[in-house]
PDB file of C-alpha atoms and ligand atoms in Angstrom:
ATOM      1  CA  MET A   1      -9.420  20.496  -5.457  1.00 83.00           C
ATOM      2  CA  THR A   2      -9.681  23.815  -6.898  1.00 83.00           C
ATOM      3  CA  GLN A   3      -6.683  25.702  -8.360  1.00 88.00           C
ATOM      4  CA  ILE A   4      -6.741  28.125  -5.459  1.00 88.00           C
ATOM      5  CA  GLU A   5      -6.391  25.423  -2.919  1.00 91.00           C
ATOM      6  CA  LEU A   6      -3.593  23.732  -5.317  1.00 95.00           C
ATOM      7  CA  GLU A   7      -1.595  26.996  -5.292  1.00 95.00           C
ATOM      8  CA  THR A   8      -2.347  27.504  -1.382  1.00 95.00           C
ATOM      9  CA  LEU A   9      -1.100  23.919  -0.784  1.00 97.00           C
ATOM     10  CA  ASN A  10       2.037  24.921  -3.077  1.00 97.00           C
ATOM     11  CA  ASP A  11       2.578  28.049  -1.455  1.00 97.00           C
ATOM     12  CA  LYS A  12       2.483  26.368   2.586  1.00 97.00           C
ATOM     13  CA  PHE A  13       4.484  22.812   1.661  1.00 98.00           C
ATOM     14  CA  ALA A  14       6.026  23.169  -1.617  1.00 98.00           C
ATOM     15  CA  LEU A  15       9.907  22.330  -1.568  1.00 98.00           C
ATOM     16  CA  PRO A  16      10.937  23.337  -4.903  1.00 97.00           C
ATOM     17  CA  GLY A  17      12.993  20.555  -6.897  1.00 97.00           C
ATOM     18  CA  TYR A  18      11.769  18.381  -4.512  1.00 98.00           C
ATOM     19  CA  LEU A  19       7.994  18.872  -3.178  1.00 98.00           C
ATOM     20  CA  ALA A  20       5.177  20.365  -5.595  1.00 98.00           C
ATOM     21  CA  PHE A  21       1.389  19.591  -5.597  1.00 98.00           C
ATOM     22  CA  ARG A  22      -0.743  19.434  -8.613  1.00 98.00           C
ATOM     23  CA  ALA A  23      -4.334  17.969 -10.425  1.00 97.00           C
ATOM     24  CA  GLY A  24      -3.743  14.139 -10.974  1.00 97.00           C
ATOM     25  CA  GLU A  25      -6.092  11.826 -12.797  1.00 96.00           C
ATOM     26  CA  GLY A  26      -9.242  12.320 -11.899  1.00 96.00           C
ATOM     27  CA  ASP A  27      -8.406  16.333 -11.166  1.00 95.00           C
ATOM     28  CA  LEU A  28      -7.435  14.767  -7.418  1.00 96.00           C
ATOM     29  CA  PRO A  29      -4.683  16.145  -6.175  1.00 97.00           C
ATOM     30  CA  VAL A  30      -1.177  14.846  -6.083  1.00 98.00           C
ATOM     31  CA  ALA A  31       2.148  15.112  -4.748  1.00 98.00           C
ATOM     32  CA  ASP A  32       5.102  14.895  -6.985  1.00 98.00           C
ATOM     33  CA  ILE A  33       8.171  13.804  -5.186  1.00 98.00           C
ATOM     34  CA  ASN A  34      11.840  14.215  -6.787  1.00 98.00           C
ATOM     35  CA  ASN A  35      15.424  14.055  -5.400  1.00 98.00           C
ATOM     36  CA  HIS A  36      18.708  12.438  -6.709  1.00 97.00           C
ATOM     37  CA  HIS A  37      17.777   9.269  -5.865  1.00 98.00           C
ATOM     38  CA  ALA A  38      14.313   8.085  -7.333  1.00 98.00           C
ATOM     39  CA  SER A  39      10.810   9.932  -7.912  1.00 98.00           C
ATOM     40  CA  ALA A  40       7.693   9.382  -6.377  1.00 98.00           C
ATOM     41  CA  VAL A  41       3.848  10.444  -7.040  1.00 98.00           C
ATOM     42  CA  VAL A  42       1.723  10.174  -4.137  1.00 98.00           C
ATOM     43  CA  ALA A  43      -2.411  10.588  -4.196  1.00 98.00           C
ATOM     44  CA  LEU A  44      -3.581  13.067  -1.227  1.00 98.00           C
ATOM     45  CA  TYR A  45      -6.673  10.984  -2.208  1.00 98.00           C
ATOM     46  CA  GLY A  46      -6.257   7.561   0.171  1.00 98.00           C
ATOM     47  CA  GLY A  47      -2.913   8.997   1.534  1.00 98.00           C
ATOM     48  CA  HIS A  48      -2.277   6.369  -1.730  1.00 98.00           C
ATOM     49  CA  VAL A  49       1.384   6.287  -3.010  1.00 99.00           C
ATOM     50  CA  LEU A  50       0.697   5.800  -6.839  1.00 98.00           C
ATOM     51  CA  SER A  51       4.330   5.647  -8.212  1.00 98.00           C
ATOM     52  CA  PHE A  52       7.924   4.753  -6.781  1.00 98.00           C
ATOM     53  CA  GLN A  53      10.910   4.961  -9.470  1.00 98.00           C
ATOM     54  CA  PRO A  54      14.544   5.128  -8.531  1.00 98.00           C
ATOM     55  CA  HIS A  55      16.420   6.480 -11.086  1.00 97.00           C
ATOM     56  CA  GLY A  56      17.549   4.020 -13.869  1.00 95.00           C
ATOM     57  CA  GLN A  57      15.173   1.762 -12.783  1.00 96.00           C
ATOM     58  CA  LYS A  58      11.454   0.379 -14.121  1.00 97.00           C
ATOM     59  CA  PRO A  59       8.893   1.844 -12.041  1.00 98.00           C
ATOM     60  CA  VAL A  60       8.814  -0.474  -8.815  1.00 98.00           C
ATOM     61  CA  LEU A  61       4.930  -0.381  -7.940  1.00 98.00           C
ATOM     62  CA  TRP A  62       2.088  -1.384 -10.512  1.00 98.00           C
ATOM     63  CA  LEU A  63      -0.719   0.786 -11.113  1.00 98.00           C
ATOM     64  CA  SER A  64      -4.080  -0.430 -13.388  1.00 98.00           C
ATOM     65  CA  ARG A  65      -4.609   1.575 -16.818  1.00 98.00           C
ATOM     66  CA  HIS A  66      -8.349   0.741 -15.738  1.00 98.00           C
ATOM     67  CA  SER A  67      -8.016   2.209 -12.002  1.00 98.00           C
ATOM     68  CA  ARG A  68     -10.812   4.863 -11.196  1.00 97.00           C
ATOM     69  CA  TYR A  69      -9.935   8.020  -9.637  1.00 97.00           C
ATOM     70  CA  GLN A  70     -13.012   9.160  -8.193  1.00 95.00           C
ATOM     71  CA  PRO A  71     -14.235  10.060  -4.813  1.00 94.00           C
ATOM     72  CA  GLY A  72     -15.375   6.724  -3.075  1.00 95.00           C
ATOM     73  CA  GLN A  73     -13.656   4.150  -5.341  1.00 97.00           C
ATOM     74  CA  PRO A  74     -10.259   2.846  -4.446  1.00 98.00           C
ATOM     75  CA  ILE A  75      -7.173   3.693  -6.734  1.00 98.00           C
ATOM     76  CA  ARG A  76      -6.326   0.144  -8.132  1.00 98.00           C
ATOM     77  CA  GLY A  77      -2.413  -0.255  -7.899  1.00 98.00           C
ATOM     78  CA  GLY A  78       0.415   1.422  -5.941  1.00 98.00           C
ATOM     79  CA  ILE A  79       0.247   1.024  -2.010  1.00 99.00           C
ATOM     80  CA  PRO A  80      -3.610   1.285  -0.722  1.00 98.00           C
ATOM     81  CA  VAL A  81      -4.041   2.177   2.617  1.00 99.00           C
ATOM     82  CA  CYS A  82      -6.657  -0.753   4.142  1.00 98.00           C
ATOM     83  CA  TRP A  83      -7.299   0.494   7.332  1.00 98.00           C
ATOM     84  CA  PRO A  84      -9.630   0.339  10.362  1.00 98.00           C
ATOM     85  CA  TRP A  85     -10.134  -3.500   8.569  1.00 98.00           C
ATOM     86  CA  PHE A  86      -8.667  -5.368   6.347  1.00 98.00           C
ATOM     87  CA  GLY A  87     -10.772  -7.631   3.916  1.00 98.00           C
ATOM     88  CA  PRO A  88     -14.416  -7.205   3.889  1.00 97.00           C
ATOM     89  CA  HIS A  89     -15.988  -5.831   7.346  1.00 96.00           C
ATOM     90  CA  PRO A  90     -16.335  -8.840   9.863  1.00 91.00           C
ATOM     91  CA  THR A  91     -19.783  -7.942  10.275  1.00 94.00           C
ATOM     92  CA  ASP A  92     -21.149  -5.459   7.691  1.00 96.00           C
ATOM     93  CA  PRO A  93     -20.831  -6.193   4.599  1.00 94.00           C
ATOM     94  CA  GLY A  94     -22.166  -3.284   3.422  1.00 96.00           C
ATOM     95  CA  LEU A  95     -19.381  -1.708   5.018  1.00 97.00           C
ATOM     96  CA  PRO A  96     -16.303  -0.637   2.340  1.00 97.00           C
ATOM     97  CA  ALA A  97     -13.847  -3.486   1.736  1.00 98.00           C
ATOM     98  CA  HIS A  98     -10.491  -2.785   3.777  1.00 98.00           C
ATOM     99  CA  GLY A  99     -11.869   0.239   5.426  1.00 98.00           C
ATOM    100  CA  PHE A 100     -12.540   3.964   4.622  1.00 98.00           C
ATOM    101  CA  ALA A 101      -8.669   5.404   4.888  1.00 98.00           C
ATOM    102  CA  ARG A 102      -8.368   4.559   1.198  1.00 98.00           C
ATOM    103  CA  ILE A 103     -11.189   6.397  -0.069  1.00 98.00           C
ATOM    104  CA  LEU A 104     -11.049   9.526   2.243  1.00 98.00           C
ATOM    105  CA  LEU A 105      -9.054  12.977   1.777  1.00 97.00           C
ATOM    106  CA  TRP A 106      -6.306  13.344   3.643  1.00 98.00           C
ATOM    107  CA  GLU A 107      -4.404  16.185   4.364  1.00 98.00           C
ATOM    108  CA  VAL A 108      -0.927  17.855   3.762  1.00 98.00           C
ATOM    109  CA  LEU A 109       0.573  18.231   7.210  1.00 98.00           C
ATOM    110  CA  GLY A 110       4.071  18.677   6.168  1.00 98.00           C
ATOM    111  CA  GLY A 111       7.267  18.617   3.846  1.00 98.00           C
ATOM    112  CA  GLU A 112      11.038  17.917   4.684  1.00 98.00           C
ATOM    113  CA  ILE A 113      14.308  17.326   3.221  1.00 98.00           C
ATOM    114  CA  LEU A 114      16.069  14.713   5.363  1.00 97.00           C
ATOM    115  CA  PRO A 115      20.033  14.033   4.997  1.00 93.00           C
ATOM    116  CA  ASP A 116      21.156  12.797   1.864  1.00 95.00           C
ATOM    117  CA  GLU A 117      18.062  14.621   0.164  1.00 95.00           C
ATOM    118  CA  ARG A 118      15.568  12.148   1.173  1.00 98.00           C
ATOM    119  CA  THR A 119      12.483  13.929   1.085  1.00 98.00           C
ATOM    120  CA  ARG A 120       9.644  13.224   3.313  1.00 98.00           C
ATOM    121  CA  LEU A 121       5.863  13.941   3.092  1.00 98.00           C
ATOM    122  CA  ARG A 122       3.415  13.872   5.797  1.00 98.00           C
ATOM    123  CA  LEU A 123      -0.316  13.039   5.045  1.00 98.00           C
ATOM    124  CA  GLY A 124      -3.084  12.892   7.870  1.00 98.00           C
ATOM    125  CA  LEU A 125      -6.669  11.793   8.409  1.00 98.00           C
ATOM    126  CA  ASN A 126      -8.517  12.240  11.392  1.00 98.00           C
ATOM    127  CA  ASP A 127     -11.873  11.064  12.916  1.00 98.00           C
ATOM    128  CA  SER A 128     -15.273  12.409  11.805  1.00 98.00           C
ATOM    129  CA  GLU A 129     -18.719  12.264  11.769  1.00 98.00           C
ATOM    130  CA  ALA A 130     -18.401   9.937   8.654  1.00 96.00           C
ATOM    131  CA  THR A 131     -15.665   8.068   9.855  1.00 98.00           C
ATOM    132  CA  ARG A 132     -17.511   7.355  13.224  1.00 98.00           C
ATOM    133  CA  ALA A 133     -20.976   6.650  11.368  1.00 97.00           C
ATOM    134  CA  LEU A 134     -18.739   3.748   9.971  1.00 97.00           C
ATOM    135  CA  TRP A 135     -16.160   2.817  12.790  1.00 98.00           C
ATOM    136  CA  PRO A 136     -17.359   4.273  16.303  1.00 98.00           C
ATOM    137  CA  HIS A 137     -13.684   5.228  17.332  1.00 98.00           C
ATOM    138  CA  PRO A 138     -11.720   8.383  17.586  1.00 98.00           C
ATOM    139  CA  PHE A 139      -8.457   8.468  15.676  1.00 98.00           C
ATOM    140  CA  ARG A 140      -5.523  10.262  14.461  1.00 98.00           C
ATOM    141  CA  LEU A 141      -3.790   8.683  11.536  1.00 98.00           C
ATOM    142  CA  GLU A 142      -0.384   9.748   9.873  1.00 98.00           C
ATOM    143  CA  ILE A 143       1.305   8.401   7.089  1.00 99.00           C
ATOM    144  CA  LEU A 144       4.612   9.493   6.372  1.00 98.00           C
ATOM    145  CA  ILE A 145       6.231   8.868   2.865  1.00 98.00           C
ATOM    146  CA  THR A 146       9.859   8.906   2.528  1.00 98.00           C
ATOM    147  CA  VAL A 147      11.585   8.898  -1.026  1.00 98.00           C
ATOM    148  CA  GLY A 148      15.113   8.324  -1.277  1.00 98.00           C
ATOM    149  CA  PRO A 149      17.114   5.177  -2.363  1.00 98.00           C
ATOM    150  CA  ALA A 150      14.174   3.448  -0.669  1.00 98.00           C
ATOM    151  CA  LEU A 151      10.804   4.241  -0.204  1.00 98.00           C
ATOM    152  CA  GLN A 152       9.597   3.981   3.335  1.00 98.00           C
ATOM    153  CA  VAL A 153       5.847   4.032   3.938  1.00 99.00           C
ATOM    154  CA  ASP A 154       4.850   4.361   8.009  1.00 99.00           C
ATOM    155  CA  LEU A 155       1.243   4.223   8.806  1.00 99.00           C
ATOM    156  CA  VAL A 156       0.936   5.725  12.263  1.00 98.00           C
ATOM    157  CA  VAL A 157      -2.026   5.357  14.510  1.00 98.00           C
ATOM    158  CA  PHE A 158      -2.876   7.244  17.627  1.00 98.00           C
ATOM    159  CA  ASN A 159      -5.707   6.513  19.734  1.00 98.00           C
ATOM    160  CA  PRO A 160      -6.567   9.995  21.208  1.00 98.00           C
ATOM    161  CA  GLY A 161      -9.951   8.487  22.893  1.00 98.00           C
ATOM    162  CA  ASP A 162     -10.177   6.972  26.661  1.00 98.00           C
ATOM    163  CA  LYS A 163     -10.753   3.091  25.522  1.00 98.00           C
ATOM    164  CA  ALA A 164      -8.449   0.759  23.898  1.00 98.00           C
ATOM    165  CA  TYR A 165      -9.945  -0.736  20.499  1.00 98.00           C
ATOM    166  CA  ASN A 166      -8.607  -3.481  17.903  1.00 98.00           C
ATOM    167  CA  CYS A 167      -8.001  -2.560  14.352  1.00 98.00           C
ATOM    168  CA  THR A 168      -6.959  -4.685  11.251  1.00 98.00           C
ATOM    169  CA  GLY A 169      -5.020  -3.079   8.147  1.00 98.00           C
ATOM    170  CA  ALA A 170      -2.496  -3.617   5.141  1.00 98.00           C
ATOM    171  CA  LEU A 171      -0.030  -1.261   3.271  1.00 99.00           C
ATOM    172  CA  HIS A 172      -1.245  -3.236   0.088  1.00 98.00           C
ATOM    173  CA  THR A 173       1.355  -2.968  -2.010  1.00 99.00           C
ATOM    174  CA  TYR A 174       1.483  -3.805  -5.880  1.00 99.00           C
ATOM    175  CA  PHE A 175       4.955  -4.501  -7.561  1.00 99.00           C
ATOM    176  CA  ASN A 176       5.322  -4.581 -11.206  1.00 98.00           C
ATOM    177  CA  VAL A 177       6.961  -7.365 -12.545  1.00 98.00           C
ATOM    178  CA  SER A 178       7.734  -8.463 -16.285  1.00 98.00           C
ATOM    179  CA  GLN A 179       5.763 -11.820 -15.948  1.00 98.00           C
ATOM    180  CA  ALA A 180       3.827 -13.214 -12.727  1.00 98.00           C
ATOM    181  CA  THR A 181       4.762 -16.596 -13.581  1.00 98.00           C
ATOM    182  CA  THR A 182       8.418 -16.458 -14.124  1.00 98.00           C
ATOM    183  CA  ILE A 183       8.903 -14.417 -10.088  1.00 98.00           C
ATOM    184  CA  GLN A 184       9.836 -16.092  -7.065  1.00 98.00           C
ATOM    185  CA  VAL A 185       9.217 -14.537  -3.729  1.00 98.00           C
ATOM    186  CA  TYR A 186      11.641 -15.433  -1.035  1.00 98.00           C
ATOM    187  CA  GLY A 187      10.984 -14.672   2.752  1.00 98.00           C
ATOM    188  CA  LEU A 188       8.089 -16.573   3.592  1.00 98.00           C
ATOM    189  CA  GLU A 189       9.274 -20.460   3.198  1.00 98.00           C
ATOM    190  CA  ASP A 190       7.953 -22.980   6.004  1.00 98.00           C
ATOM    191  CA  ALA A 191       5.565 -20.030   7.150  1.00 98.00           C
ATOM    192  CA  ALA A 192       1.774 -20.790   8.055  1.00 98.00           C
ATOM    193  CA  TYR A 193      -0.694 -19.696   5.938  1.00 98.00           C
ATOM    194  CA  LEU A 194      -3.855 -18.940   5.001  1.00 98.00           C
ATOM    195  CA  ASP A 195      -5.410 -20.221   1.258  1.00 98.00           C
ATOM    196  CA  THR A 196      -8.056 -17.620   1.036  1.00 98.00           C
ATOM    197  CA  VAL A 197      -8.619 -19.485  -2.580  1.00 98.00           C
ATOM    198  CA  ASP A 198      -9.345 -23.029  -0.866  1.00 98.00           C
ATOM    199  CA  ALA A 199     -11.732 -22.460   1.933  1.00 97.00           C
ATOM    200  CA  SER A 200      -8.828 -20.739   3.754  1.00 97.00           C
ATOM    201  CA  LEU A 201      -7.233 -24.037   4.936  1.00 98.00           C
ATOM    202  CA  GLN A 202      -4.277 -23.156   6.987  1.00 98.00           C
ATOM    203  CA  LYS A 203      -1.138 -24.666   4.722  1.00 98.00           C
ATOM    204  CA  VAL A 204       2.481 -24.766   5.003  1.00 98.00           C
ATOM    205  CA  GLN A 205       4.753 -22.795   2.334  1.00 98.00           C
ATOM    206  CA  ALA A 206       7.593 -24.825   0.818  1.00 98.00           C
ATOM    207  CA  GLY A 207      10.386 -23.119  -0.897  1.00 98.00           C
ATOM    208  CA  PRO A 208       9.725 -19.729  -1.980  1.00 98.00           C
ATOM    209  CA  VAL A 209       6.587 -18.614  -3.107  1.00 98.00           C
ATOM    210  CA  THR A 210       5.541 -18.837  -6.930  1.00 98.00           C
ATOM    211  CA  ILE A 211       2.671 -17.692  -9.049  1.00 98.00           C
ATOM    212  CA  SER A 212       0.464 -19.960 -11.492  1.00 98.00           C
ATOM    213  CA  GLY A 213      -2.750 -19.490 -10.526  1.00 98.00           C
ATOM    214  CA  GLU A 214      -5.366 -17.006  -8.392  1.00 98.00           C
ATOM    215  CA  THR A 215      -3.160 -16.759  -5.234  1.00 98.00           C
ATOM    216  CA  ASP A 216      -4.690 -15.181  -2.307  1.00 98.00           C
ATOM    217  CA  ARG A 217      -2.634 -15.805   0.748  1.00 98.00           C
ATOM    218  CA  ILE A 218      -2.237 -14.293   4.428  1.00 98.00           C
ATOM    219  CA  TYR A 219       0.783 -15.572   5.986  1.00 98.00           C
ATOM    220  CA  LEU A 220       0.464 -15.840   9.807  1.00 98.00           C
ATOM    221  CA  ASN A 221       2.983 -15.151  12.393  1.00 98.00           C
ATOM    222  CA  THR A 222       5.692 -13.859  10.527  1.00 98.00           C
ATOM    223  CA  ALA A 223       7.575 -10.528  10.989  1.00 98.00           C
ATOM    224  CA  ASN A 224       9.930 -11.494   8.054  1.00 98.00           C
ATOM    225  CA  ASP A 225      11.219  -8.992   5.359  1.00 98.00           C
ATOM    226  CA  CYS A 226      10.366 -10.543   1.839  1.00 98.00           C
ATOM    227  CA  ALA A 227      12.206 -10.243  -1.562  1.00 98.00           C
ATOM    228  CA  ILE A 228      11.066 -10.802  -5.178  1.00 98.00           C
ATOM    229  CA  GLU A 229      13.329 -12.214  -7.699  1.00 98.00           C
ATOM    230  CA  ASP A 230      12.637 -11.165 -11.385  1.00 98.00           C
ATOM    231  CA  PRO A 231      14.680 -12.768 -13.395  1.00 97.00           C
ATOM    232  CA  HIS A 232      13.615 -10.969 -16.552  1.00 97.00           C
ATOM    233  CA  TRP A 233      14.122  -7.825 -15.230  1.00 98.00           C
ATOM    234  CA  GLN A 234      17.291  -9.071 -14.035  1.00 97.00           C
ATOM    235  CA  ARG A 235      16.342  -7.076 -10.369  1.00 98.00           C
ATOM    236  CA  ARG A 236      15.378  -8.338  -6.912  1.00 98.00           C
ATOM    237  CA  ILE A 237      12.960  -6.339  -4.752  1.00 98.00           C
ATOM    238  CA  HIS A 238      13.396  -5.983  -1.051  1.00 98.00           C
ATOM    239  CA  ILE A 239      10.015  -5.638   0.863  1.00 98.00           C
ATOM    240  CA  GLY A 240      11.070  -4.967   4.732  1.00 98.00           C
ATOM    241  CA  LYS A 241       8.166  -4.113   7.112  1.00 98.00           C
ATOM    242  CA  ALA A 242       7.665  -3.311  10.862  1.00 98.00           C
ATOM    243  CA  GLY A 243       4.384  -3.558  13.247  1.00 98.00           C
ATOM    244  CA  SER A 244       3.222  -6.605  10.966  1.00 98.00           C
ATOM    245  CA  ARG A 245       3.014 -10.460  11.576  1.00 98.00           C
ATOM    246  CA  SER A 246       1.431 -11.299   8.943  1.00 98.00           C
ATOM    247  CA  THR A 247       1.957 -10.771   5.245  1.00 98.00           C
ATOM    248  CA  VAL A 248      -0.480 -11.026   2.380  1.00 98.00           C
ATOM    249  CA  VAL A 249       0.753 -12.243  -1.109  1.00 99.00           C
ATOM    250  CA  TRP A 250      -2.336 -11.908  -3.929  1.00 98.00           C
ATOM    251  CA  ASN A 251      -2.473 -12.119  -7.434  1.00 98.00           C
ATOM    252  CA  PRO A 252      -6.070 -12.288  -8.845  1.00 98.00           C
ATOM    253  CA  TRP A 253      -5.198 -14.080 -12.023  1.00 98.00           C
ATOM    254  CA  ILE A 254      -7.652 -14.577 -14.898  1.00 97.00           C
ATOM    255  CA  ASN A 255     -11.251 -15.223 -14.080  1.00 97.00           C
ATOM    256  CA  LYS A 256     -11.027 -12.603 -10.464  1.00 97.00           C
ATOM    257  CA  SER A 257      -9.081 -10.004 -13.148  1.00 97.00           C
ATOM    258  CA  LYS A 258     -12.058 -10.365 -15.483  1.00 96.00           C
ATOM    259  CA  ARG A 259     -14.597  -9.495 -12.251  1.00 97.00           C
ATOM    260  CA  LEU A 260     -12.632  -6.530 -11.115  1.00 97.00           C
ATOM    261  CA  PRO A 261     -13.915  -3.474 -13.192  1.00 97.00           C
ATOM    262  CA  ASP A 262     -10.553  -1.318 -12.449  1.00 98.00           C
ATOM    263  CA  PHE A 263      -8.759  -4.279 -13.773  1.00 98.00           C
ATOM    264  CA  GLY A 264      -7.405  -5.081 -17.318  1.00 97.00           C
ATOM    265  CA  ASP A 265      -8.138  -8.591 -18.233  1.00 97.00           C
ATOM    266  CA  GLU A 266      -4.474  -9.586 -18.774  1.00 97.00           C
ATOM    267  CA  GLU A 267      -3.196  -7.289 -16.565  1.00 98.00           C
ATOM    268  CA  TYR A 268      -2.558  -9.686 -13.815  1.00 98.00           C
ATOM    269  CA  THR A 269       0.497 -11.036 -15.463  1.00 98.00           C
ATOM    270  CA  GLY A 270       2.736  -7.874 -14.761  1.00 98.00           C
ATOM    271  CA  MET A 271       1.842  -7.551 -11.002  1.00 98.00           C
ATOM    272  CA  VAL A 272       1.994  -9.046  -7.502  1.00 98.00           C
ATOM    273  CA  CYS A 273       0.524  -7.737  -4.017  1.00 99.00           C
ATOM    274  CA  ILE A 274       3.090  -8.419  -1.244  1.00 99.00           C
ATOM    275  CA  GLU A 275       1.341  -6.542   1.388  1.00 99.00           C
ATOM    276  CA  ALA A 276       2.749  -5.618   5.256  1.00 98.00           C
ATOM    277  CA  ALA A 277      -0.409  -6.510   6.842  1.00 98.00           C
ATOM    278  CA  ASN A 278      -2.343  -6.795  10.822  1.00 98.00           C
ATOM    279  CA  THR A 279      -4.876  -9.125   9.693  1.00 98.00           C
ATOM    280  CA  ALA A 280      -6.391 -12.718  10.757  1.00 97.00           C
ATOM    281  CA  ASN A 281      -4.269 -13.611  14.153  1.00 97.00           C
ATOM    282  CA  ASP A 282      -2.734 -10.643  14.250  1.00 98.00           C
ATOM    283  CA  VAL A 283      -4.998  -8.017  15.095  1.00 98.00           C
ATOM    284  CA  VAL A 284      -3.722  -4.457  16.612  1.00 98.00           C
ATOM    285  CA  MET A 285      -4.876  -3.225  19.964  1.00 98.00           C
ATOM    286  CA  VAL A 286      -4.235   0.782  20.665  1.00 98.00           C
ATOM    287  CA  MET A 287      -4.370   1.932  24.094  1.00 98.00           C
ATOM    288  CA  PRO A 288      -5.681   5.094  25.422  1.00 98.00           C
ATOM    289  CA  ALA A 289      -2.739   7.744  24.403  1.00 98.00           C
ATOM    290  CA  GLY A 290      -1.246   4.542  22.445  1.00 98.00           C
ATOM    291  CA  GLU A 291      -0.358   4.492  19.278  1.00 98.00           C
ATOM    292  CA  HIS A 292       0.673   1.619  16.174  1.00 98.00           C
ATOM    293  CA  ARG A 293       3.123   1.800  13.447  1.00 98.00           C
ATOM    294  CA  LEU A 294       2.771   0.079  10.287  1.00 98.00           C
ATOM    295  CA  SER A 295       5.594   0.242   8.136  1.00 98.00           C
ATOM    296  CA  THR A 296       6.741  -0.898   4.754  1.00 98.00           C
ATOM    297  CA  THR A 297      10.169  -0.401   3.100  1.00 98.00           C
ATOM    298  CA  ILE A 298      10.872  -0.956  -0.708  1.00 98.00           C
ATOM    299  CA  SER A 299      14.399  -0.743  -2.631  1.00 98.00           C
ATOM    300  CA  VAL A 300      15.311  -2.188  -5.522  1.00 98.00           C
ATOM    301  CA  GLU A 301      18.575  -4.131  -6.458  1.00 98.00           C
ATOM    302  CA  LYS A 302      20.220  -5.179 -10.020  1.00 96.00           C
ATOM    303  CA  LEU A 303      20.471  -8.668 -10.220  1.00 94.00           C
ATOM    304  CA  GLN A 304      24.200  -9.667 -11.759  1.00 86.00           C
ATOM    305  CA  GLU A 305      23.612 -10.628 -15.700  1.00 72.00           C
TER     306      GLU A 305
HETATM  307  O1  TA6 B 401      -4.686  -8.782  -0.916  1.00 57.93           O
HETATM  308  C1  TA6 B 401      -5.602  -9.572  -0.612  1.00 57.93           C
HETATM  309  C2  TA6 B 401      -7.335  -9.060  -0.825  1.00 57.93           C
HETATM  310  O2  TA6 B 401      -8.055  -8.964   0.565  1.00 57.93           O
HETATM  311  C3  TA6 B 401      -7.837  -9.820  -1.908  1.00 57.93           C
HETATM  312  O3  TA6 B 401      -8.516 -10.680  -1.085  1.00 57.93           O
HETATM  313  C4  TA6 B 401      -8.558  -8.578  -3.154  1.00 57.93           C
HETATM  314  O4  TA6 B 401      -9.790  -8.367  -2.494  1.00 57.93           O
HETATM  315  C5  TA6 B 401      -7.795  -7.592  -2.887  1.00 57.93           C
HETATM  316  O5  TA6 B 401      -7.333  -7.700  -1.451  1.00 57.93           O
HETATM  317  C6  TA6 B 401      -8.030  -6.432  -3.812  1.00 57.93           C
HETATM  318  O6  TA6 B 401      -9.037  -6.114  -2.619  1.00 57.93           O
HETATM  319  P1  TA6 B 401      -9.806  -4.872  -3.632  1.00 57.93           P
HETATM  320  O7  TA6 B 401     -11.024  -4.450  -2.297  1.00 57.93           O
HETATM  321  O8  TA6 B 401      -8.909  -3.932  -3.245  1.00 57.93           O
HETATM  322  O9  TA6 B 401     -10.614  -5.384  -4.944  1.00 57.93           O
END
């Protein structure tokens, strides 16, 4: 994005002291959001929240030091927007994994200051010749990113066409943790899940989720909120969700990290993904003139010493 385009964005949408636009890594345009609660950075490329940091807390989202910031490549970390399909395309492996929303430039629709200084940025992505070549449906996507004591991300898909269609997706959130092997993830106890690293066998979660190897699980039929307890950093990350009945938990561990060019070999120790998803048997049908909202709400609580 040129300097003039950035200046135009700031002329139209900047909120002095709360919202401003600049060139980020890879010269990709980003929005800086600040208020008395927290700060956040959002890449317009991919509609991608890169960081969220409540004042006095460590960063809540994890971002790889090896991430690429170039058109056509997804950013590794933060909250990738996986849409209109989750994972590999169901029939055509040549199509981008996790859909195209995270590798396209979104437009700024607006910014506003809400009561108590919460700050909201709205981005949009509409169907185009390029998207229709990948997925033959009309859509209007909006992502609403609200920064306050919590971070709330709402992904709203609107179907302006005259035919219903199905889609899957996720807000594929990467969380920053002290040590993946010491955290516990609550909220999925007794839930059935597909174990993607074990022939997608269906299993049942016993107790909190812990990480001791490559972990890639799709929890089924659950609308539950989750929480990551991080004993070393003495904090609990609360992860609420709406519009989702599947939750994905992922840590690539050693070998998969080594196979990923944008993931440092040792970085797996400092992250876990807990994703508000619509995948597996949780497929979304969007009716003509209908919409679907997928949301995740993230906040941090200090644990007592
Ligand atoms: O988080 C679940 C998952 O589908 C994993 O299987 C892994 O592929 C991960 O997403 C990351 O996918 P990406 O295309 O971003 O490398």
